[in-house]
Amino acid sequence: MRTREEACSFGLEFENTYLDKPFRKADWQLIRVKDSKKAFLCIYERDGFVNLNVKVDPAWRDFWRSTYASVIPGYHQNKEHWNTIILDGSIKEDDIKRMIAESYDLVTDSPTKRIYEAVKRIPKGKVATYGKVAEIAGNKKMSRAVGNALHKNPDPDNIPCFRVVNSKGELAPEFAFGGIGEQKKLLEAEGIEVKDNKVDLSKYGLE
């Protein structure tokens, strides 16, 4: 990725995004999220190169800066939460796209999204209660929201909601993706013992 057009095209591949040119200086372009109008990608030219400003998790900020000399603290933005990517050809294409995707994820963070990410972290051969998923997602009080989100799971192949049980280890009475029998079958396929539609949390529960 070297050009403004390539960066803009990739940024607009994300859901509910649009191109904005809010500044007097026409070469600054922003890719925003439609609902919140928050920008996750700034595109501009500086010192002969196309530059991208992306939001970054502070936990990864210094990793990217130390990995690539052409990833520097955010130009004209909060340097704790933004990095600048200089498109000089020295950064792997996949890593540029990953940094843009991470910026989009940070800007579009939502409870439902955090719930799905928490469920993805339940390892094979383990189960987690609704409360545990809520805790991993950042709010112990949203157990009910976990149930609602999993009932609308958009990608059950990659978001393993069958590994989620209630506080007693009981399987869902109406598993949304094939019924309770399907949940039992999927758990048993991973080596989890199910007795009377219940899992032993002391043995299989996620700590």
PDB file of C-alpha atoms in Angstrom:
ATOM      1  CA  MET A   1       0.000   0.000   0.000  1.00  0.00           C
ATOM      2  CA  ARG A   2       1.633   3.216  -1.159  1.00  0.00           C
ATOM      3  CA  THR A   3      -1.065   5.532  -2.491  1.00  0.00           C
ATOM      4  CA  ARG A   4      -3.873   7.661  -1.119  1.00  0.00           C
ATOM      5  CA  GLU A   5      -6.331   5.797  -3.343  1.00  0.00           C
ATOM      6  CA  GLU A   6      -5.318   2.381  -1.980  1.00  0.00           C
ATOM      7  CA  ALA A   7      -5.634   3.547   1.621  1.00  0.00           C
ATOM      8  CA  CYS A   8      -8.987   5.188   0.995  1.00  0.00           C
ATOM      9  CA  SER A   9     -10.333   2.143  -0.837  1.00  0.00           C
ATOM     10  CA  PHE A  10      -9.322  -0.194   1.999  1.00  0.00           C
ATOM     11  CA  GLY A  11     -10.771   2.092   4.673  1.00  0.00           C
ATOM     12  CA  LEU A  12     -14.117   2.191   2.895  1.00  0.00           C
ATOM     13  CA  GLU A  13     -14.322  -1.606   2.875  1.00  0.00           C
ATOM     14  CA  PHE A  14     -15.300  -1.504   6.548  1.00  0.00           C
ATOM     15  CA  GLU A  15     -18.976  -1.495   7.447  1.00  0.00           C
ATOM     16  CA  ASN A  16     -20.865   1.827   7.698  1.00  0.00           C
ATOM     17  CA  THR A  17     -17.984   4.064   6.673  1.00  0.00           C
ATOM     18  CA  TYR A  18     -17.724   7.138   4.476  1.00  0.00           C
ATOM     19  CA  LEU A  19     -15.153   9.578   3.131  1.00  0.00           C
ATOM     20  CA  ASP A  20     -15.052  13.095   4.557  1.00  0.00           C
ATOM     21  CA  LYS A  21     -12.987  16.188   3.669  1.00  0.00           C
ATOM     22  CA  PRO A  22     -13.731  18.584   6.554  1.00  0.00           C
ATOM     23  CA  PHE A  23     -10.582  20.675   6.452  1.00  0.00           C
ATOM     24  CA  ARG A  24      -9.638  23.712   4.420  1.00  0.00           C
ATOM     25  CA  LYS A  25      -6.507  21.867   3.369  1.00  0.00           C
ATOM     26  CA  ALA A  26      -7.961  19.575   0.716  1.00  0.00           C
ATOM     27  CA  ASP A  27      -5.301  16.862   0.911  1.00  0.00           C
ATOM     28  CA  TRP A  28      -6.511  15.774   4.370  1.00  0.00           C
ATOM     29  CA  GLN A  29      -9.161  13.056   4.037  1.00  0.00           C
ATOM     30  CA  LEU A  30     -10.923  11.190   6.834  1.00  0.00           C
ATOM     31  CA  ILE A  31     -12.672   7.839   6.799  1.00  0.00           C
ATOM     32  CA  ARG A  32     -15.455   8.003   9.373  1.00  0.00           C
ATOM     33  CA  VAL A  33     -18.034   5.646  10.869  1.00  0.00           C
ATOM     34  CA  LYS A  34     -21.516   6.740   9.800  1.00  0.00           C
ATOM     35  CA  ASP A  35     -23.383   6.337  13.096  1.00  0.00           C
ATOM     36  CA  SER A  36     -20.899   8.053  15.406  1.00  0.00           C
ATOM     37  CA  LYS A  37     -19.086  10.159  12.777  1.00  0.00           C
ATOM     38  CA  LYS A  38     -15.843   9.153  14.499  1.00  0.00           C
ATOM     39  CA  ALA A  39     -12.759   9.020  12.289  1.00  0.00           C
ATOM     40  CA  PHE A  40     -10.572   5.915  12.390  1.00  0.00           C
ATOM     41  CA  LEU A  41      -8.333   6.721   9.411  1.00  0.00           C
ATOM     42  CA  CYS A  42      -6.785  10.071   8.405  1.00  0.00           C
ATOM     43  CA  ILE A  43      -5.042  10.246   5.028  1.00  0.00           C
ATOM     44  CA  TYR A  44      -2.723  13.086   4.019  1.00  0.00           C
ATOM     45  CA  GLU A  45       0.639  13.811   2.408  1.00  0.00           C
ATOM     46  CA  ARG A  46       3.740  14.964   4.257  1.00  0.00           C
ATOM     47  CA  ASP A  47       7.400  15.157   3.243  1.00  0.00           C
ATOM     48  CA  GLY A  48       6.712  13.448  -0.060  1.00  0.00           C
ATOM     49  CA  PHE A  49       4.881  10.407   1.362  1.00  0.00           C
ATOM     50  CA  VAL A  50       1.265   9.503   1.989  1.00  0.00           C
ATOM     51  CA  ASN A  51       0.702   9.308   5.760  1.00  0.00           C
ATOM     52  CA  LEU A  52      -2.049   7.518   7.657  1.00  0.00           C
ATOM     53  CA  ASN A  53      -3.119   8.369  11.189  1.00  0.00           C
ATOM     54  CA  VAL A  54      -4.749   5.426  12.989  1.00  0.00           C
ATOM     55  CA  LYS A  55      -6.089   4.989  16.489  1.00  0.00           C
ATOM     56  CA  VAL A  56      -4.113   2.481  18.529  1.00  0.00           C
ATOM     57  CA  ASP A  57      -4.530   0.586  21.765  1.00  0.00           C
ATOM     58  CA  PRO A  58      -1.803   1.865  24.148  1.00  0.00           C
ATOM     59  CA  ALA A  59      -0.860  -1.774  24.739  1.00  0.00           C
ATOM     60  CA  TRP A  60       0.150  -2.059  21.069  1.00  0.00           C
ATOM     61  CA  ARG A  61       1.254   1.516  20.433  1.00  0.00           C
ATOM     62  CA  ASP A  62       4.927   1.038  21.288  1.00  0.00           C
ATOM     63  CA  PHE A  63       5.067  -2.389  19.641  1.00  0.00           C
ATOM     64  CA  TRP A  64       4.245  -0.904  16.252  1.00  0.00           C
ATOM     65  CA  ARG A  65       6.599   2.036  16.761  1.00  0.00           C
ATOM     66  CA  SER A  66       9.482  -0.255  17.692  1.00  0.00           C
ATOM     67  CA  THR A  67       8.760  -2.714  14.878  1.00  0.00           C
ATOM     68  CA  TYR A  68       8.772  -0.123  12.117  1.00  0.00           C
ATOM     69  CA  ALA A  69      10.772   3.114  11.932  1.00  0.00           C
ATOM     70  CA  SER A  70       7.993   4.453   9.690  1.00  0.00           C
ATOM     71  CA  VAL A  71       5.372   4.107  12.428  1.00  0.00           C
ATOM     72  CA  ILE A  72       5.681   7.185  14.614  1.00  0.00           C
ATOM     73  CA  PRO A  73       3.606   9.021  17.256  1.00  0.00           C
ATOM     74  CA  GLY A  74       0.427  10.477  15.764  1.00  0.00           C
ATOM     75  CA  TYR A  75       1.073  13.667  13.809  1.00  0.00           C
ATOM     76  CA  HIS A  76      -1.269  16.461  14.958  1.00  0.00           C
ATOM     77  CA  GLN A  77      -3.185  13.987  17.185  1.00  0.00           C
ATOM     78  CA  ASN A  78      -3.025  12.535  20.686  1.00  0.00           C
ATOM     79  CA  LYS A  79       0.276  10.659  20.693  1.00  0.00           C
ATOM     80  CA  GLU A  80      -0.879   8.253  23.395  1.00  0.00           C
ATOM     81  CA  HIS A  81      -3.764   6.925  21.324  1.00  0.00           C
ATOM     82  CA  TRP A  82      -2.759   7.587  17.711  1.00  0.00           C
ATOM     83  CA  ASN A  83       0.081   6.441  15.462  1.00  0.00           C
ATOM     84  CA  THR A  84       1.156   7.771  12.079  1.00  0.00           C
ATOM     85  CA  ILE A  85       2.000   5.237   9.375  1.00  0.00           C
ATOM     86  CA  ILE A  86       4.340   6.589   6.682  1.00  0.00           C
ATOM     87  CA  LEU A  87       3.704   4.732   3.419  1.00  0.00           C
ATOM     88  CA  ASP A  88       7.318   4.598   2.259  1.00  0.00           C
ATOM     89  CA  GLY A  89       7.278   0.925   1.270  1.00  0.00           C
ATOM     90  CA  SER A  90       9.037  -0.332   4.406  1.00  0.00           C
ATOM     91  CA  ILE A  91       5.922  -1.680   6.186  1.00  0.00           C
ATOM     92  CA  LYS A  92       4.326  -5.018   5.330  1.00  0.00           C
ATOM     93  CA  GLU A  93       0.983  -4.681   3.552  1.00  0.00           C
ATOM     94  CA  ASP A  94      -0.732  -7.033   6.006  1.00  0.00           C
ATOM     95  CA  ASP A  95       0.528  -5.016   8.976  1.00  0.00           C
ATOM     96  CA  ILE A  96      -0.741  -1.745   7.487  1.00  0.00           C
ATOM     97  CA  LYS A  97      -4.162  -3.327   7.024  1.00  0.00           C
ATOM     98  CA  ARG A  98      -4.047  -4.792  10.533  1.00  0.00           C
ATOM     99  CA  MET A  99      -3.312  -1.377  12.061  1.00  0.00           C
ATOM    100  CA  ILE A 100      -6.184   0.197  10.121  1.00  0.00           C
ATOM    101  CA  ALA A 101      -8.515  -2.630  11.165  1.00  0.00           C
ATOM    102  CA  GLU A 102      -7.482  -2.230  14.809  1.00  0.00           C
ATOM    103  CA  SER A 103      -8.243   1.492  14.573  1.00  0.00           C
ATOM    104  CA  TYR A 104     -11.699   0.733  13.189  1.00  0.00           C
ATOM    105  CA  ASP A 105     -12.344  -1.780  15.986  1.00  0.00           C
ATOM    106  CA  LEU A 106     -11.368   0.757  18.651  1.00  0.00           C
ATOM    107  CA  VAL A 107     -13.621   3.462  17.233  1.00  0.00           C
ATOM    108  CA  THR A 108     -16.619   1.128  16.805  1.00  0.00           C
ATOM    109  CA  ASP A 109     -16.316  -0.582  20.192  1.00  0.00           C
ATOM    110  CA  SER A 110     -19.696  -1.664  21.574  1.00  0.00           C
ATOM    111  CA  PRO A 111     -20.892  -3.983  24.372  1.00  0.00           C
ATOM    112  CA  THR A 112     -22.143  -6.530  21.833  1.00  0.00           C
ATOM    113  CA  LYS A 113     -18.847  -6.537  20.018  1.00  0.00           C
ATOM    114  CA  ARG A 114     -16.946  -6.986  23.291  1.00  0.00           C
ATOM    115  CA  ILE A 115     -19.221  -9.899  24.178  1.00  0.00           C
ATOM    116  CA  TYR A 116     -18.470 -11.650  20.908  1.00  0.00           C
ATOM    117  CA  GLU A 117     -14.745 -11.122  21.402  1.00  0.00           C
ATOM    118  CA  ALA A 118     -15.007 -12.517  24.939  1.00  0.00           C
ATOM    119  CA  VAL A 119     -16.755 -15.661  23.687  1.00  0.00           C
ATOM    120  CA  LYS A 120     -14.008 -16.178  21.107  1.00  0.00           C
ATOM    121  CA  ARG A 121     -11.540 -16.352  24.006  1.00  0.00           C
ATOM    122  CA  ILE A 122     -13.209 -19.403  25.585  1.00  0.00           C
ATOM    123  CA  PRO A 123     -10.774 -22.220  24.746  1.00  0.00           C
ATOM    124  CA  LYS A 124     -11.760 -25.542  23.251  1.00  0.00           C
ATOM    125  CA  GLY A 125     -12.761 -27.990  25.984  1.00  0.00           C
ATOM    126  CA  LYS A 126     -13.939 -25.251  28.349  1.00  0.00           C
ATOM    127  CA  VAL A 127     -17.206 -23.456  29.081  1.00  0.00           C
ATOM    128  CA  ALA A 128     -17.960 -20.060  30.559  1.00  0.00           C
ATOM    129  CA  THR A 129     -21.035 -18.763  32.334  1.00  0.00           C
ATOM    130  CA  TYR A 130     -22.952 -15.721  31.108  1.00  0.00           C
ATOM    131  CA  GLY A 131     -21.525 -13.845  34.076  1.00  0.00           C
ATOM    132  CA  LYS A 132     -17.965 -14.845  33.226  1.00  0.00           C
ATOM    133  CA  VAL A 133     -18.409 -13.703  29.623  1.00  0.00           C
ATOM    134  CA  ALA A 134     -19.787 -10.384  30.914  1.00  0.00           C
ATOM    135  CA  GLU A 135     -16.747 -10.022  33.176  1.00  0.00           C
ATOM    136  CA  ILE A 136     -14.320 -10.706  30.322  1.00  0.00           C
ATOM    137  CA  ALA A 137     -16.247  -8.208  28.191  1.00  0.00           C
ATOM    138  CA  GLY A 138     -15.671  -5.555  30.836  1.00  0.00           C
ATOM    139  CA  ASN A 139     -18.941  -5.344  32.785  1.00  0.00           C
ATOM    140  CA  LYS A 140     -20.020  -8.021  35.272  1.00  0.00           C
ATOM    141  CA  LYS A 141     -23.562  -6.603  35.329  1.00  0.00           C
ATOM    142  CA  MET A 142     -24.441  -7.305  31.697  1.00  0.00           C
ATOM    143  CA  SER A 143     -25.128 -11.043  31.912  1.00  0.00           C
ATOM    144  CA  ARG A 144     -28.552 -10.545  30.358  1.00  0.00           C
ATOM    145  CA  ALA A 145     -26.958  -8.643  27.482  1.00  0.00           C
ATOM    146  CA  VAL A 146     -24.706 -11.651  26.902  1.00  0.00           C
ATOM    147  CA  GLY A 147     -27.744 -13.879  26.402  1.00  0.00           C
ATOM    148  CA  ASN A 148     -29.341 -11.404  24.019  1.00  0.00           C
ATOM    149  CA  ALA A 149     -26.161 -11.008  21.997  1.00  0.00           C
ATOM    150  CA  LEU A 150     -25.540 -14.737  21.692  1.00  0.00           C
ATOM    151  CA  HIS A 151     -29.109 -15.358  20.577  1.00  0.00           C
ATOM    152  CA  LYS A 152     -28.318 -13.037  17.633  1.00  0.00           C
ATOM    153  CA  ASN A 153     -24.845 -14.464  17.019  1.00  0.00           C
ATOM    154  CA  PRO A 154     -23.968 -13.417  13.430  1.00  0.00           C
ATOM    155  CA  ASP A 155     -21.146 -15.952  13.041  1.00  0.00           C
ATOM    156  CA  PRO A 156     -21.634 -19.111  15.152  1.00  0.00           C
ATOM    157  CA  ASP A 157     -18.806 -20.869  13.306  1.00  0.00           C
ATOM    158  CA  ASN A 158     -16.282 -18.401  14.715  1.00  0.00           C
ATOM    159  CA  ILE A 159     -18.107 -17.167  17.830  1.00  0.00           C
ATOM    160  CA  PRO A 160     -18.548 -20.433  19.786  1.00  0.00           C
ATOM    161  CA  CYS A 161     -21.643 -19.547  21.809  1.00  0.00           C
ATOM    162  CA  PHE A 162     -22.262 -23.249  22.492  1.00  0.00           C
ATOM    163  CA  ARG A 163     -19.472 -22.962  25.101  1.00  0.00           C
ATOM    164  CA  VAL A 164     -21.610 -20.589  27.198  1.00  0.00           C
ATOM    165  CA  VAL A 165     -23.802 -22.000  29.990  1.00  0.00           C
ATOM    166  CA  ASN A 166     -25.769 -20.547  32.894  1.00  0.00           C
ATOM    167  CA  SER A 167     -24.466 -20.031  36.415  1.00  0.00           C
ATOM    168  CA  LYS A 168     -25.336 -23.635  37.330  1.00  0.00           C
ATOM    169  CA  GLY A 169     -23.595 -25.090  34.302  1.00  0.00           C
ATOM    170  CA  GLU A 170     -26.889 -25.818  32.577  1.00  0.00           C
ATOM    171  CA  LEU A 171     -27.200 -25.748  28.806  1.00  0.00           C
ATOM    172  CA  ALA A 172     -29.500 -23.244  27.124  1.00  0.00           C
ATOM    173  CA  PRO A 173     -33.124 -24.470  27.138  1.00  0.00           C
ATOM    174  CA  GLU A 174     -33.513 -23.109  23.610  1.00  0.00           C
ATOM    175  CA  PHE A 175     -30.093 -23.121  21.961  1.00  0.00           C
ATOM    176  CA  ALA A 176     -30.537 -20.770  19.015  1.00  0.00           C
ATOM    177  CA  PHE A 177     -28.485 -22.808  16.566  1.00  0.00           C
ATOM    178  CA  GLY A 178     -30.031 -26.261  16.468  1.00  0.00           C
ATOM    179  CA  GLY A 179     -31.618 -26.670  19.901  1.00  0.00           C
ATOM    180  CA  ILE A 180     -30.287 -28.032  23.181  1.00  0.00           C
ATOM    181  CA  GLY A 181     -29.349 -31.343  21.556  1.00  0.00           C
ATOM    182  CA  GLU A 182     -26.992 -29.543  19.188  1.00  0.00           C
ATOM    183  CA  GLN A 183     -25.277 -27.681  22.024  1.00  0.00           C
ATOM    184  CA  LYS A 184     -24.764 -30.951  23.894  1.00  0.00           C
ATOM    185  CA  LYS A 185     -23.342 -32.593  20.774  1.00  0.00           C
ATOM    186  CA  LEU A 186     -20.896 -29.737  20.143  1.00  0.00           C
ATOM    187  CA  LEU A 187     -19.668 -29.741  23.744  1.00  0.00           C
ATOM    188  CA  GLU A 188     -19.207 -33.505  23.811  1.00  0.00           C
ATOM    189  CA  ALA A 189     -17.243 -33.306  20.553  1.00  0.00           C
ATOM    190  CA  GLU A 190     -14.724 -31.175  22.454  1.00  0.00           C
ATOM    191  CA  GLY A 191     -14.427 -33.699  25.260  1.00  0.00           C
ATOM    192  CA  ILE A 192     -16.801 -31.992  27.698  1.00  0.00           C
ATOM    193  CA  GLU A 193     -19.013 -34.354  29.659  1.00  0.00           C
ATOM    194  CA  VAL A 194     -22.698 -33.387  29.759  1.00  0.00           C
ATOM    195  CA  LYS A 195     -25.008 -35.065  32.293  1.00  0.00           C
ATOM    196  CA  ASP A 196     -28.701 -34.186  32.453  1.00  0.00           C
ATOM    197  CA  ASN A 197     -27.988 -31.219  30.190  1.00  0.00           C
ATOM    198  CA  LYS A 198     -25.508 -29.861  32.701  1.00  0.00           C
ATOM    199  CA  VAL A 199     -21.738 -29.339  32.754  1.00  0.00           C
ATOM    200  CA  ASP A 200     -19.510 -29.600  35.825  1.00  0.00           C
ATOM    201  CA  LEU A 201     -18.179 -26.060  36.171  1.00  0.00           C
ATOM    202  CA  SER A 202     -15.510 -27.131  38.666  1.00  0.00           C
ATOM    203  CA  LYS A 203     -14.029 -29.337  35.960  1.00  0.00           C
ATOM    204  CA  TYR A 204     -14.749 -27.499  32.713  1.00  0.00           C
ATOM    205  CA  GLY A 205     -15.519 -23.930  33.762  1.00  0.00           C
ATOM    206  CA  LEU A 206     -13.283 -21.084  32.707  1.00  0.00           C
ATOM    207  CA  GLU A 207     -11.558 -19.584  35.753  1.00  0.00           C
TER     208      GLU A 207
END
